[in-house]
Short mmCIF file of C-alpha atoms in Angstrom, two decimals:
data_model
loop_
_atom_site.label_atom_id
_atom_site.label_comp_id
_atom_site.label_asym_id
_atom_site.label_seq_id
_atom_site.Cartn_x
_atom_site.Cartn_y
_atom_site.Cartn_z
CA UNK A 1247 -18.82 -8.94 3.30
CA UNK A 1248 -18.49 -5.64 1.43
CA UNK A 1249 -14.83 -5.22 0.43
CA UNK A 1250 -13.20 -2.26 -1.31
CA UNK A 1251 -9.97 -2.81 -3.24
CA UNK A 1252 -7.51 -0.12 -4.23
CA UNK A 1253 -3.79 0.06 -5.04
CA UNK A 1254 -1.04 2.39 -6.21
CA UNK A 1255 -0.01 0.42 -9.33
CA UNK A 1256 -3.13 1.42 -11.24
CA UNK A 1257 -6.49 0.00 -12.24
CA UNK A 1258 -5.03 -2.55 -14.69
CA UNK A 1259 -2.40 -3.97 -12.33
CA UNK A 1260 -2.10 -7.74 -12.14
CA UNK A 1261 -2.02 -7.89 -8.33
CA UNK A 1262 -5.24 -5.90 -7.96
CA UNK A 1263 -7.12 -8.04 -10.43
CA UNK A 1264 -5.78 -11.30 -8.97
CA UNK A 1265 -7.17 -10.24 -5.58
CA UNK A 1266 -10.50 -9.17 -7.11
CA UNK A 1267 -10.99 -12.51 -8.87
CA UNK A 1268 -10.06 -14.45 -5.73
CA UNK A 1269 -12.51 -12.59 -3.47
CA UNK A 1270 -15.57 -11.95 -5.65
CA UNK A 1271 -17.03 -15.50 -5.57
CA UNK A 1272 -17.80 -15.13 -1.84
CA UNK A 1273 -17.92 -11.37 -1.22
CA UNK A 1274 -19.39 -8.17 -2.59
CA UNK A 1275 -16.21 -6.61 -4.01
CA UNK A 1276 -15.66 -3.08 -5.32
CA UNK A 1277 -12.60 -1.51 -6.91
CA UNK A 1278 -11.71 2.18 -6.78
CA UNK A 1279 -8.15 2.52 -8.06
CA UNK A 1280 -5.93 5.14 -9.69
CA UNK A 1281 -6.25 5.42 -13.44
CA UNK A 1282 -2.46 5.18 -13.76
CA UNK A 1283 0.51 4.11 -11.65
CA UNK A 1284 0.79 6.25 -8.51
CA UNK A 1285 3.60 4.43 -6.70
CA UNK A 1286 5.48 6.46 -4.12
CA UNK A 1287 2.63 8.90 -3.47
CA UNK A 1288 2.37 7.96 0.22
CA UNK A 1289 -0.85 9.47 1.66
CA UNK A 1290 -0.92 12.49 -0.63
CA UNK A 1291 -4.25 13.85 -1.89
CA UNK A 1292 -5.36 16.20 -4.65
CA UNK A 1293 -7.05 19.27 -3.16
CA UNK A 1294 -7.11 21.79 -5.99
CA UNK A 1295 -8.03 19.99 -9.19
CA UNK A 1296 -10.96 17.98 -10.49
CA UNK A 1297 -10.29 14.25 -10.74
CA UNK A 1298 -11.42 12.37 -13.83
CA UNK A 1299 -13.82 9.61 -12.75
CA UNK A 1300 -14.67 6.59 -14.89
CA UNK A 1301 -16.81 3.52 -14.29
CA UNK A 1302 -14.98 0.64 -15.99
CA UNK A 1303 -17.61 -2.03 -15.25
CA UNK A 1304 -20.08 -2.93 -12.52
CA UNK A 1305 -18.49 -2.16 -9.13
CA UNK A 1306 -15.18 -1.08 -10.77
CA UNK A 1307 -14.14 2.58 -10.87
CA UNK A 1308 -10.97 4.43 -11.91
CA UNK A 1309 -9.96 7.87 -10.65
CA UNK A 1310 -7.22 10.14 -11.98
CA UNK A 1311 -5.79 10.59 -8.49
CA UNK A 1312 -3.80 8.97 -5.71
CA UNK A 1313 -4.69 5.85 -3.69
CA UNK A 1314 -5.81 8.06 -0.79
CA UNK A 1315 -8.01 10.04 -3.20
CA UNK A 1316 -9.73 6.75 -4.03
CA UNK A 1317 -10.54 6.05 -0.39
CA UNK A 1318 -11.74 9.62 0.17
CA UNK A 1319 -13.95 9.36 -2.94
CA UNK A 1320 -15.69 6.32 -1.49
CA UNK A 1321 -16.08 7.69 2.02
CA UNK A 1322 -17.26 11.18 1.10
CA UNK A 1323 -19.07 10.25 -2.12
CA UNK A 1324 -22.33 8.54 -2.90
CA UNK A 1325 -21.63 6.27 -5.86
CA UNK A 1326 -21.18 3.18 -3.64
CA UNK A 1327 -24.28 2.83 -1.45
CA UNK A 1328 -23.15 -0.12 0.67
CA UNK A 1329 -21.09 0.37 3.82
CA UNK A 1330 -17.61 -1.04 3.23
CA UNK A 1331 -16.46 -3.52 5.89
CA UNK A 1332 -12.84 -3.89 4.79
CA UNK A 1333 -10.33 -2.09 2.54
CA UNK A 1334 -7.56 -4.11 0.91
CA UNK A 1335 -4.81 -2.06 -0.72
CA UNK A 1336 -2.68 -3.95 -3.23
CA UNK A 1337 -1.46 -6.41 -4.08
CA UNK A 1338 1.56 -4.20 -4.68
CA UNK A 1339 4.13 -5.05 -7.32
CA UNK A 1340 7.17 -5.11 -5.07
CA UNK A 1341 7.67 -4.94 -1.30
CA UNK A 1342 6.54 -2.38 1.24
CA UNK A 1343 8.93 -3.25 4.05
CA UNK A 1344 10.13 -1.12 6.94
CA UNK A 1345 10.84 2.43 5.82
CA UNK A 1346 9.18 1.74 2.44
CA UNK A 1347 5.94 2.36 4.34
CA UNK A 1348 6.70 6.07 4.55
CA UNK A 1349 6.61 6.43 0.76
CA UNK A 1350 4.12 3.75 -0.19
CA UNK A 1351 0.83 4.71 -1.81
CA UNK A 1352 -0.36 1.20 -0.97
CA UNK A 1353 0.13 1.84 2.74
CA UNK A 1354 -1.18 5.40 2.38
CA UNK A 1355 -4.55 4.12 1.19
CA UNK A 1356 -4.77 1.60 4.05
CA UNK A 1357 -3.92 4.34 6.54
CA UNK A 1358 -6.57 6.65 5.04
CA UNK A 1359 -9.21 3.94 5.40
CA UNK A 1360 -8.17 3.36 9.01
CA UNK A 1361 -8.55 7.05 9.78
CA UNK A 1362 -12.20 6.63 8.73
CA UNK A 1363 -12.58 3.67 11.10
CA UNK A 1364 -12.53 1.03 8.36
CA UNK A 1365 -10.48 -2.13 8.82
CA UNK A 1366 -7.63 -2.11 6.31
CA UNK A 1367 -4.69 -4.21 5.09
CA UNK A 1368 -1.81 -3.17 2.85
CA UNK A 1369 -0.67 -6.16 0.74
CA UNK A 1370 2.61 -6.48 -1.17
CA UNK A 1371 4.71 -9.10 -2.93
CA UNK A 1372 8.50 -9.01 -2.78
CA UNK A 1373 10.24 -8.89 -6.13
CA UNK A 1374 13.33 -7.47 -7.77
CA UNK A 1375 13.75 -3.96 -6.38
CA UNK A 1376 13.09 -1.30 -8.97
CA UNK A 1377 11.70 -3.82 -11.47
CA UNK A 1378 9.97 -1.73 -14.13
CA UNK A 1379 9.61 -4.23 -16.97
CA UNK A 1380 5.97 -5.27 -17.14
CA UNK A 1381 7.03 -8.54 -18.75
CA UNK A 1382 8.71 -9.55 -15.49
CA UNK A 1383 5.74 -11.15 -13.73
CA UNK A 1384 5.41 -11.69 -10.00
CA UNK A 1385 3.51 -14.53 -8.38
CA UNK A 1386 0.43 -13.12 -6.64
CA UNK A 1387 -1.39 -16.45 -6.27
CA UNK A 1388 0.20 -17.44 -2.97
CA UNK A 1389 -0.71 -14.27 -1.08
CA UNK A 1390 -4.19 -14.22 -2.69
CA UNK A 1391 -4.85 -17.71 -1.37
CA UNK A 1392 -3.53 -16.74 2.07
CA UNK A 1393 -5.84 -13.69 2.26
CA UNK A 1394 -8.92 -15.62 1.12
CA UNK A 1395 -8.29 -18.49 3.55
CA UNK A 1396 -7.56 -16.26 6.56
CA UNK A 1397 -9.68 -13.17 6.03
CA UNK A 1398 -11.71 -13.39 9.25
CA UNK A 1399 -8.64 -14.18 11.35
CA UNK A 1400 -6.76 -11.18 9.95
CA UNK A 1401 -9.72 -8.86 10.53
CA UNK A 1402 -9.88 -9.98 14.16
CA UNK A 1403 -6.20 -9.01 14.56
CA UNK A 1404 -6.73 -5.48 13.28
CA UNK A 1405 -7.73 -2.96 16.00
CA UNK A 1406 -9.51 0.25 15.11
CA UNK A 1407 -6.45 2.48 15.44
CA UNK A 1408 -4.15 0.31 13.32
CA UNK A 1409 -3.84 -1.28 9.90
CA UNK A 1410 -2.02 -4.46 8.89
CA UNK A 1411 0.98 -4.36 6.57
CA UNK A 1412 1.39 -7.78 4.96
CA UNK A 1413 4.29 -8.76 2.71
CA UNK A 1414 4.98 -12.10 1.05
CA UNK A 1415 7.60 -13.61 -1.24
CA UNK A 1416 6.69 -14.04 -4.89
CA UNK A 1417 5.85 -17.74 -4.66
CA UNK A 1418 2.99 -20.22 -4.25
CA UNK A 1419 3.91 -21.63 -0.84
CA UNK A 1420 5.51 -20.14 2.27
CA UNK A 1421 7.52 -21.37 5.26
CA UNK A 1422 4.96 -19.85 7.64
CA UNK A 1423 3.76 -16.55 9.06
CA UNK A 1424 5.67 -14.20 11.37
CA UNK A 1425 4.69 -11.06 13.26
CA UNK A 1426 7.44 -8.62 12.48
CA UNK A 1427 9.15 -5.45 13.55
CA UNK A 1428 10.03 -2.96 10.82
CA UNK A 1429 13.37 -3.05 9.09
CA UNK A 1430 15.40 -0.05 8.02
CA UNK A 1431 15.93 0.38 4.30
CA UNK A 1432 18.85 2.32 2.83
CA UNK A 1433 18.20 3.20 -0.80
CA UNK A 1434 20.93 3.75 -3.36
CA UNK A 1435 18.76 5.44 -5.97
CA UNK A 1436 20.08 8.51 -7.72
CA UNK A 1437 18.82 11.43 -9.76
CA UNK A 1438 20.18 12.90 -12.94
CA UNK A 1439 19.77 16.21 -14.71
CA UNK A 1440 18.38 16.00 -18.24
CA UNK A 1441 17.73 18.75 -20.77
CA UNK A 1442 14.63 18.68 -22.96
CA UNK A 1443 13.83 21.46 -25.45
CA UNK A 1444 16.21 23.79 -23.70
CA UNK A 1445 14.76 23.22 -20.22
CA UNK A 1446 16.45 21.26 -17.44
CA UNK A 1447 14.73 18.57 -15.40
CA UNK A 1448 15.69 16.42 -12.42
CA UNK A 1449 14.91 12.79 -13.16
CA UNK A 1450 14.72 9.94 -10.65
CA UNK A 1451 16.83 6.92 -11.51
CA UNK A 1452 15.66 3.72 -9.85
CA UNK A 1453 16.54 0.04 -10.24
CA UNK A 1454 19.39 0.19 -7.74
CA UNK A 1455 20.15 -1.90 -4.67
CA UNK A 1456 18.64 -1.56 -1.21
CA UNK A 1457 20.36 -2.38 2.09
CA UNK A 1458 18.02 -3.85 4.71
CA UNK A 1459 18.85 -4.00 8.41
CA UNK A 1460 17.03 -4.39 11.72
CA UNK A 1461 16.22 -6.77 14.55
CA UNK A 1462 16.17 -10.54 14.03
CA UNK A 1463 12.38 -10.39 13.65
CA UNK A 1464 12.32 -7.59 11.05
CA UNK A 1465 9.97 -7.84 8.10
CA UNK A 1466 12.69 -7.69 5.45
CA UNK A 1467 14.51 -10.72 6.85
CA UNK A 1468 11.24 -12.56 7.34
CA UNK A 1469 10.17 -12.25 3.70
CA UNK A 1470 13.69 -13.00 2.48
CA UNK A 1471 13.54 -16.25 4.48
CA UNK A 1472 10.32 -17.30 2.75
CA UNK A 1473 7.76 -16.24 5.35
CA UNK A 1474 4.71 -13.98 5.19
CA UNK A 1475 5.33 -10.94 7.37
CA UNK A 1476 2.54 -9.20 9.28
CA UNK A 1477 3.09 -5.87 11.04
CA UNK A 1478 0.35 -4.02 12.89
CA UNK A 1479 0.92 -0.28 12.35
CA UNK A 1480 -0.45 2.69 14.26
CA UNK A 1481 -2.52 5.03 12.13
CA UNK A 1482 -1.84 8.30 13.91
CA UNK A 1483 1.71 9.58 14.55
CA UNK A 1484 2.95 9.61 18.12
CA UNK A 1485 5.14 12.20 19.80
CA UNK A 1486 8.68 11.38 20.88
CA UNK A 1487 9.14 13.06 24.25
CA UNK A 1488 12.67 11.94 25.08
CA UNK A 1489 15.45 14.50 25.62
CA UNK A 1490 13.08 17.46 25.80
CA UNK A 1491 14.15 20.53 27.72
CA UNK A 1492 12.15 22.07 30.52
CA UNK A 1493 9.86 24.56 28.73
CA UNK A 1494 10.97 27.24 31.19
CA UNK A 1495 14.50 27.09 29.75
CA UNK A 1496 13.45 28.63 26.44
CA UNK A 1497 14.14 32.33 25.83
CA UNK A 1498 10.99 34.19 24.81
#
């Protein structure tokens, strides 16, 4: 199988390389990943600047852009000749649960691949929220093993107009697998104003707590209870038609 890996943590991220090493013995695996960390970029793309492109080794490429830029570069470019069967985005350092999905570059890349008709999974490992210290390692081995052992089953679950969002605790073994609804996440991050060389800047301050709520089957609770969560997400937005007025009531 021809598999393309990307992420939003950057080309040197531990989760990406753990997944690459786990898959390459039995698959033809490529990497196109951001040159640097692009967390929180959602599905944003660069339209008006040239993106630095570097081949790191055979089948491994870095781009100075977002995760979605990486998928677009494959699909519209010609430097990978094989047709990609599956895109795996991750393994993200930290969760992408519920409303995290709106901001996640990991999920943005999976959604971009799905828009091109390519099967795609977004993969994340739960850890301490806001953890920025690279010395604080997460355990990616458990989810890597799960993906390798269940790849065909997961592909069969992924329809053409959806992608799978998969989260797991940072551990070797799990209590099981659950199909989950999406939780709601309330963030307590703040910003601060800083002055540098006479100019003022707004600076994001992370590493704060998150409140998670939702139904009994929500993905946040599932992962917190030691399970792997799987949510099948629609690629294209859908209209909400409740509480709409009769169009004839508008004043023109």
